[in-house]
Structures are given as structure tokens and as C-alpha cells.
Amino acid sequence: MGGQLRIIKRRISSVQSTQKITRAMELIASSRIIKAQQAVAAARPYAEELRRMMASVGKSAGSIDSPLLRSRDEIRRIATVVISSDRGLAGAYNSNVIRSAERDMEDHGKEKALYLAGKKALSYFKFRGYDISESWQGFSERPGISDARKVAQAVAKAYLEGEVDEVRLAFTRYESALTQRPVIVQLLPMPRDEFEGDSGEGAGASYEFEPSPEEILDLLLPRYVEGTILQAMLESAASELAARRRAMKAATDNAEELIGNLTRVYNQARQAEITTEIMEVIGGAEALAQEK
Amino acid sequence: MATMDVSIVSAEAEVWRGEAEMVVARSPEGEFGIMRGHIPFLAALIPGVVTVVNGAERRSWLVPGGFLEASGSMDDYHVIVLADDAEETGELDPAEAARRIEEMRQQQDSDDDSDRASAELIASMARAEREHGEYSSPG
């Protein structure tokens, strides 16, 4: 076998082994995506009930007030929470959410504080010399309430201590298996309209509270922040998996095509080599015949 | 007996949903039981056990904190427990349960003496409940 042939052969087998990896990653992402979707759906009732309870408190207490709800007159510094993944190989998933967060920060033009979930956001912002307040990693594919709590506590503390005047949350909304969109929502102060709407049934009912409505509200609000962050993390996890599945499917398809092309080149080269050999044999035979 | 719709929901998922005659839980003001038709009620929960009673059947969860809301009409009454976390006590032995409640309470970083006393009370009640399989009736 000629040198040319051997080189092509080696390339084919290297593409094949890459393809095996990308196909495996595609399959893994596909199987996890269902679980991630279920987790998103499972966490929904909690958020809905919390919102209803806050509406009940609001109704009975007349008006609701809390430092977490009050917007400040002067916004000096804005904290942004960015939810990214720990691993790459997920297409544009990370760069989309990171870019939209960055654009959002530029649009507001205030002092920045960054709270980053996931290795990818951390390495991006660190490389660009941003000042990072806090970062977390190790849960991007399977976030739980304890992870959301860590983030919620850090930003709530910064907000209540006056270190930042607003907290925004950048994550990737899972709209469907095909569409995931980076979005940014305001986390603190909490937008009142989220739960000041009509609580529907139970409206007008006078509640009995234990302890007082104010104390209950103080307990409800932090939970609501945690719940919002958890929901964002879960949707991001599902989006990450969907993006990875798509990226890995594209990579597998590309590898397939590449292998096809290389095989064709290989066959051509082999044919050319055989032809050359035949010509040499014929040439040699003719030369011998002439010598006689 | 009159039953109502009860659901226990944690931040990550709905833990349990079903019919029950009574729900027993604990707020900072003490232990309480809710039955169908109770006036609309919203309570914060402190570390302890939430028990759902339906006839002879009872199920309990260890809850570090959360909320309980009871509302609705006589025909459509429901109780929702929003738990920070909920672990069904099931096979858990009473001493272990008591220890866990104490642990949860300590996590809430309160060194208030009265709080400690109430945690001990909860712990001993959980123990008593296990040992006698009976609730010292709240009503």
C-alpha cells in the first residue's frame, strides 16, 4: 500500500472514531432531554402556588410591602446572573446567553456585578477581565433547589445590603425541542404585577394567618426568588441538552459525509495505484519481449 | 368522613396528592390540624412533621419549613403544603426522625431558647407518635 493510501486510511478511521463519540453524545443528550423537560414541568406547581399565596396575602393585608419589592430611585449598580453550562459542545447555546447578557449590561450602562452559574460563563467573563462577584458550577445539566438557593441567597444578600440596586437574570428559555431563546428577566426588585393580579378563586375570602401576613410575606418572597431561579436553571438545562443534541447530530452528519468523501478519494487512489502497477507489469513484460 | 383535596408540593416536584380528612402541621404558633371547611388559612411552617390522615391511613413527611394554605368551599376544599423539602418518614425510626428535625432546626441558625424548646417538643412528639401510632388529638 502506498503512502498516500495509508494517510487517507488513517484519516478515515480518525473521523470514524470522532463520529462514534458525537453519536454517543447525541444519544445521551436525547435521553436526558426527556428527564430535563419533566423536571421543568414538575417544578411549575410550586411557583404557581407561591404566586397564589402571595396574592392571598396581598389581598388580606391590603397592600404588600417589602424591601424585595421596592424599586430604588437611583440605580447605581446592576447585578446580572448568567446561567450557562459547564460543558461545551452545545453549539451556540452558551455564546447566545452570554452575549445577550453582555448586551443587556451595555444597554443599561451601569456598574456591573456578575453572578455566574456554569463554567462557560465564568471562563468567558474572566478572560475579558470582568469583575466577578461569585460563581457556581457542577450542576448545569441537573440543577436542584439547593443550587438555586445558593444563587438566590447570594444575590438577595447583595441586594438587601445595598451593594447592588437591581438584579437581572439571564438564562435560556426552553420553548420547544426546536426553539430555545436566551431571555433576561428582572429578579429584584420583584416585579409586582407577577402576583398582584386577581388571585381568582378565594378572592375576597378573609384569611387567617399564622404568624402575621407581613411575617409570612417575608418568608414567601425569598422562596419566590429561589423558585424563579430554579425554574430558569431547569429550563436552561433542558435547552443545553437540546442544543447539544442538535450540535452533535450535525457533527455526526458531517462526519458521515466526510467519511463518504474520503472513501471515494481512497478508492480512486487505490485504483490509480493498481493501474500504475499493471502498466509497470505490462511495460516490463514488453521490454522483456523486445529483448528476445 | 368528609375529605378534602390535599397536595404536598416541593420546589422540585409535586410530592404527593390525594384525599384526606385531616392535615396536621406546625406553625411558629404551635401545632394545628385542618379539616374540611376550616376558614381560609395560611401558615408558615417550622421544622417538623406534616401528617395527612385519611381514616386509618396516615402518612408523614419531614419538612424543614414552608407554607400551608387551606381554602375553598365545603364541596371543593383543598389544602396545599408548599414544602422547602419533603421526605416521607415511612420507615424512618423515631429517634432518627427526631434527630433530623433537630438538625433542620439548627440549620435555621436560630439559637433562641424557646425555639429549641419547641424543637425538642416536636422531636418528642414525633417519637411519641411513632411509639403509640396515635396522634394526641388536636381537636
XYZ file of C-alpha atoms in Angstrom:
431
model
C 0.000 0.000 0.000
C 1.357 3.394 -0.976
C 1.993 6.227 1.473
C -0.889 8.266 0.076
C -3.297 5.434 0.705
C -2.139 4.910 4.235
C -2.637 8.576 5.075
C -6.207 8.549 3.773
C -6.961 5.342 5.593
C -5.759 6.877 8.844
C -7.907 9.956 8.327
C -10.966 7.831 7.692
C -10.508 5.882 10.877
C -9.919 9.034 12.891
C -13.120 10.601 11.541
C -14.931 7.369 12.305
C -13.877 7.393 15.916
C -14.882 11.049 16.252
C -18.226 10.140 14.765
C -18.686 7.417 17.359
C -18.175 9.977 20.100
C -20.506 12.570 18.629
C -23.174 9.951 18.024
C -22.884 8.757 21.619
C -23.189 12.332 22.872
C -26.224 12.888 20.681
C -27.911 9.805 22.086
C -27.082 10.720 25.668
C -28.445 14.230 25.196
C -31.628 12.841 23.630
C -32.275 10.529 26.516
C -31.600 13.174 29.161
C -33.703 15.791 27.462
C -36.916 13.994 28.398
C -35.957 13.966 32.051
C -34.986 17.613 31.896
C -38.343 18.509 30.330
C -40.144 16.592 33.048
C -38.169 18.447 35.697
C -39.258 21.765 34.197
C -42.895 20.676 34.287
C -42.608 19.220 37.794
C -41.294 22.457 39.258
C -44.147 24.518 37.863
C -46.857 23.846 40.505
C -44.628 25.178 43.268
C -44.119 28.517 41.546
C -47.807 28.787 40.727
C -48.904 28.063 44.278
C -46.384 30.507 45.675
C -47.724 33.210 43.408
C -51.269 32.434 44.514
C -50.288 32.573 48.160
C -48.625 35.939 47.692
C -51.775 37.190 46.034
C -53.796 35.947 49.020
C -51.506 37.753 51.418
C -51.676 40.865 49.271
C -55.465 40.824 49.289
C -55.794 40.367 53.006
C -53.049 42.701 54.047
C -54.363 45.448 51.799
C -51.038 46.383 50.365
C -47.856 44.423 50.393
C -44.524 45.921 51.003
C -41.061 44.548 51.404
C -37.529 45.669 50.613
C -37.517 42.978 47.933
C -40.418 44.682 46.165
C -39.423 48.311 46.480
C -37.619 49.705 43.490
C -34.896 52.208 44.212
C -34.836 55.753 42.960
C -31.230 55.661 41.967
C -29.844 52.648 40.172
C -26.107 52.682 40.573
C -25.096 49.087 40.143
C -26.884 46.209 38.459
C -26.157 42.578 39.195
C -26.590 40.081 36.394
C -26.994 36.378 36.999
C -25.950 34.351 33.965
C -26.901 30.709 33.700
C -24.615 28.805 31.352
C -23.393 25.229 31.070
C -20.342 23.510 32.470
C -19.525 21.680 29.274
C -19.222 22.936 25.752
C -20.103 21.027 22.600
C -23.567 22.501 22.657
C -23.475 24.690 19.596
C -24.222 28.336 20.195
C -26.053 27.662 23.472
C -23.539 29.356 25.753
C -22.481 32.167 23.487
C -26.128 33.116 22.905
C -26.979 33.574 26.559
C -23.629 35.161 27.403
C -23.891 37.638 24.545
C -27.412 38.644 25.390
C -26.363 39.198 28.997
C -23.418 41.278 27.866
C -25.586 43.339 25.542
C -28.094 43.883 28.322
C -25.359 45.144 30.627
C -24.097 47.546 27.957
C -27.632 48.788 27.306
C -28.102 49.701 30.924
C -24.680 51.228 31.187
C -24.495 50.956 34.966
C -21.828 49.489 37.144
C -21.805 45.734 36.785
C -21.759 42.852 39.205
C -21.663 39.332 37.843
C -23.047 36.170 39.375
C -22.245 33.245 37.132
C -23.586 29.715 37.067
C -21.686 27.291 34.855
C -18.039 27.084 33.818
C -18.579 28.579 30.402
C -19.842 31.932 31.581
C -17.073 32.069 34.147
C -14.297 31.488 31.625
C -15.816 33.945 29.155
C -16.132 36.833 31.571
C -12.906 36.075 33.377
C -10.987 36.128 30.114
C -12.456 39.519 29.279
C -11.407 40.938 32.602
C -14.822 41.412 34.146
C -15.097 41.643 37.867
C -16.917 38.527 39.048
C -18.786 38.685 42.324
C -19.482 34.995 42.681
C -19.678 31.859 40.563
C -21.001 28.341 40.852
C -20.571 25.213 38.810
C -21.179 21.496 38.700
C -24.942 21.394 38.259
C -25.733 22.807 34.849
C -27.282 19.619 33.477
C -29.121 18.663 36.636
C -29.877 21.667 38.775
C -31.695 21.218 42.081
C -33.315 23.535 44.562
C -30.173 23.632 46.711
C -28.236 25.058 43.755
C -30.919 27.667 43.150
C -30.874 28.552 46.843
C -27.160 29.282 46.822
C -27.563 31.717 43.973
C -30.715 33.280 45.427
C -29.090 33.854 48.781
C -26.031 35.479 47.267
C -27.975 37.944 45.127
C -30.617 38.679 47.756
C -27.868 39.489 50.228
C -26.101 41.792 47.786
C -29.407 43.479 47.021
C -30.542 43.927 50.601
C -27.178 45.221 51.718
C -27.331 47.847 49.025
C -24.356 46.510 47.122
C -26.485 46.346 44.007
C -29.728 48.145 43.196
C -31.203 45.708 40.762
C -30.729 42.046 39.913
C -31.308 40.655 36.448
C -31.356 37.042 35.410
C -30.124 35.796 32.027
C -30.993 32.258 31.026
C -32.198 30.213 28.090
C -35.923 29.648 27.859
C -36.915 26.225 26.648
C -39.759 26.899 24.274
C -39.723 23.593 22.478
C -37.288 20.919 21.395
C -36.532 23.100 18.391
C -36.574 26.583 19.863
C -34.612 27.834 22.823
C -34.273 31.512 23.342
C -31.972 33.495 25.628
C -34.040 35.813 27.801
C -33.374 38.322 30.555
C -35.807 38.989 33.355
C -35.714 41.294 36.317
C -35.327 39.313 39.500
C -35.027 42.047 42.139
C -36.828 44.182 42.977
C -39.537 41.693 42.141
C -41.982 42.908 39.540
C -45.224 43.387 41.453
C -47.549 42.608 38.610
C -46.414 38.996 38.771
C -48.665 38.321 41.695
C -50.786 41.369 42.246
C -53.251 40.232 39.645
C -56.506 38.611 40.521
C -55.962 35.562 42.637
C -59.128 34.153 41.105
C -60.919 31.846 43.450
C -60.558 32.687 47.100
C -60.679 36.335 46.196
C -62.316 38.320 48.916
C -62.058 35.470 51.387
C -60.577 36.736 54.587
C -57.711 34.562 55.598
C -56.466 33.656 58.988
C -52.691 33.930 59.180
C -50.148 32.260 61.358
C -47.980 34.228 62.021
C -48.932 37.695 60.705
C -49.355 38.359 56.970
C -46.265 40.569 56.992
C -44.136 37.838 58.505
C -45.475 35.299 56.063
C -44.730 37.601 53.162
C -41.173 37.991 54.389
C -40.875 34.233 54.236
C -42.672 33.858 50.903
C -40.650 36.347 48.889
C -37.229 34.706 49.224
C -38.831 31.387 48.244
C -40.246 33.039 45.206
C -36.805 34.260 44.190
C -35.432 30.748 44.689
C -38.272 29.270 42.686
C -37.729 31.687 39.825
C -34.037 30.869 39.709
C -34.708 27.141 39.857
C -37.176 27.403 37.010
C -34.607 29.339 34.974
C -31.928 26.743 35.736
C -34.172 23.857 34.778
C -35.182 25.480 31.519
C -31.551 26.250 30.785
C -30.617 22.630 31.462
C -33.253 21.400 29.023
C -32.078 23.983 26.487
C -28.473 22.937 26.954
C -29.339 19.335 26.213
C -31.448 20.275 23.203
C -28.635 22.435 21.842
C -26.117 19.675 22.437
C -28.257 17.112 20.726
C -28.592 19.360 17.719
C -24.898 20.201 17.599
C -23.898 16.569 17.949
C -26.364 15.465 15.312
C -24.867 17.989 12.902
C -21.379 16.799 13.788
C -22.350 13.165 13.245
C -23.888 14.002 9.876
C -20.814 15.939 8.852
C -18.584 13.061 9.846
C -20.728 10.743 7.756
C -20.291 12.968 4.739
C -16.598 13.354 5.329
C -16.149 9.603 5.569
C -18.041 9.189 2.273
C -15.818 11.688 0.508
C -12.627 10.275 1.946
C -13.647 6.758 0.990
C -14.158 7.925 -2.573
C -10.724 9.544 -2.625
C -9.292 6.388 -1.118
C -10.844 4.177 -3.779
C -9.648 6.450 -6.535
C -6.129 6.471 -5.200
C -6.163 2.722 -4.840
C -7.418 2.324 -8.377
C -4.738 4.664 -9.648
C -2.112 2.644 -7.829
C -3.365 -0.627 -9.285
C -3.418 0.886 -12.753
C 0.135 2.081 -12.305
C 1.209 -1.361 -11.187
C -0.453 -3.014 -14.186
C 1.208 -0.528 -16.512
C 4.532 -1.326 -14.919
C 3.981 -5.070 -15.323
C 2.933 -4.658 -18.935
C 5.801 -2.303 -19.604
C 8.218 -4.755 -18.018
C 6.818 -7.693 -19.998
C 7.049 -5.772 -23.253
C 10.603 -4.761 -22.533
C 11.476 -8.413 -21.902
C 9.723 -9.498 -25.120
C 11.654 -6.920 -27.147
C 14.953 -8.029 -25.686
C 14.472 -11.542 -27.049
C -65.936 11.193 56.800
C -65.620 14.418 54.903
C -62.486 14.518 52.860
C -60.656 17.265 51.058
C -58.070 17.536 48.348
C -54.520 17.689 49.670
C -51.319 18.237 47.784
C -47.794 18.418 49.050
C -45.509 20.272 46.706
C -41.781 20.804 46.966
C -39.785 23.223 44.847
C -38.701 20.415 42.561
C -41.893 18.412 42.185
C -45.309 17.551 43.487
C -44.551 15.075 46.239
C -47.997 13.737 46.933
C -51.600 14.442 46.093
C -54.717 12.761 47.407
C -57.798 12.843 49.555
C -57.597 13.255 53.297
C -59.727 14.032 56.291
C -57.159 15.999 58.197
C -53.762 17.571 57.808
C -51.603 18.234 60.843
C -48.646 20.590 60.709
C -46.761 23.064 62.801
C -46.505 26.831 62.573
C -44.437 29.128 64.799
C -47.558 29.493 66.938
C -48.000 25.821 67.511
C -49.357 22.672 66.064
C -52.613 22.772 64.185
C -54.946 20.464 62.348
C -57.013 21.395 59.313
C -60.240 19.693 58.339
C -62.679 20.432 55.573
C -64.429 23.761 55.971
C -61.793 25.439 58.098
C -61.786 29.163 57.445
C -59.227 30.166 54.807
C -55.898 29.739 56.458
C -52.327 30.491 55.538
C -49.486 29.464 57.789
C -45.723 29.378 57.691
C -44.301 26.035 58.768
C -41.393 25.402 61.069
C -39.199 22.273 61.029
C -41.314 19.290 61.876
C -43.634 16.655 60.564
C -46.607 17.185 58.281
C -49.123 14.392 58.674
C -52.015 13.574 56.406
C -54.758 11.481 57.967
C -57.355 9.603 55.989
C -59.322 7.058 58.017
C -56.885 4.540 59.348
C -54.241 5.596 56.922
C -51.675 8.211 57.798
C -48.626 9.446 56.010
C -45.989 11.815 57.307
C -43.267 13.918 55.826
C -40.301 15.616 57.420
C -40.443 19.241 56.402
C -37.746 21.814 57.236
C -40.072 24.717 56.517
C -42.610 26.000 54.070
C -46.228 27.087 53.920
C -49.667 25.640 54.235
C -52.721 27.117 52.649
C -56.260 25.889 53.214
C -59.136 27.347 51.268
C -62.207 26.623 49.218
C -65.861 25.896 49.721
C -67.339 22.946 51.597
C -67.631 20.971 48.365
C -64.289 21.910 46.976
C -61.915 22.340 49.830
C -58.206 21.957 49.412
C -55.039 22.138 51.396
C -51.740 22.865 49.757
C -48.460 22.372 51.534
C -45.511 24.099 49.920
C -42.535 22.405 51.481
C -38.929 23.569 51.218
C -38.209 19.889 51.093
C -40.299 16.859 51.954
C -39.058 13.460 52.903
C -41.596 10.812 53.672
C -40.890 9.404 57.120
C -42.009 5.920 56.063
C -39.529 3.526 57.550
C -37.536 6.175 59.350
C -37.215 5.256 63.006
C -38.432 7.841 65.512
C -35.060 8.601 67.053
C -33.643 9.275 63.611
C -36.621 11.484 62.732
C -36.195 13.480 65.915
C -32.514 13.904 65.226
C -33.239 15.140 61.722
C -35.773 17.674 62.904
C -33.280 18.967 65.421
C -30.729 19.203 62.637
C -33.080 21.152 60.375
C -33.871 23.454 63.214
C -30.219 24.139 63.885
C -29.692 24.867 60.228
C -32.125 27.679 60.533
C -29.418 29.158 62.731
C -31.708 30.195 65.487
C -30.227 29.851 68.933
C -33.342 31.160 70.521
C -34.123 29.100 73.595
C -37.832 28.973 73.056
C -37.209 27.711 69.564
C -35.031 24.985 70.943
C -37.678 24.008 73.406
C -40.233 23.769 70.653
C -37.899 21.697 68.505
C -37.477 19.323 71.407
C -41.190 19.207 71.761
C -41.630 18.359 68.097
C -38.960 15.734 68.370
C -40.564 14.131 71.357
C -43.978 14.275 69.724
C -42.630 12.596 66.633
C -41.212 9.935 68.914
C -44.461 9.550 70.757
C -46.370 9.292 67.531
C -44.095 6.556 66.323
C -44.292 4.640 69.537
C -48.007 4.831 70.043
C -49.025 5.193 66.436
C -51.539 7.721 67.636
C -51.804 11.453 67.471
C -52.580 13.233 70.709
C -55.711 14.562 69.135
C -55.594 18.222 68.184
C -59.348 18.584 68.158
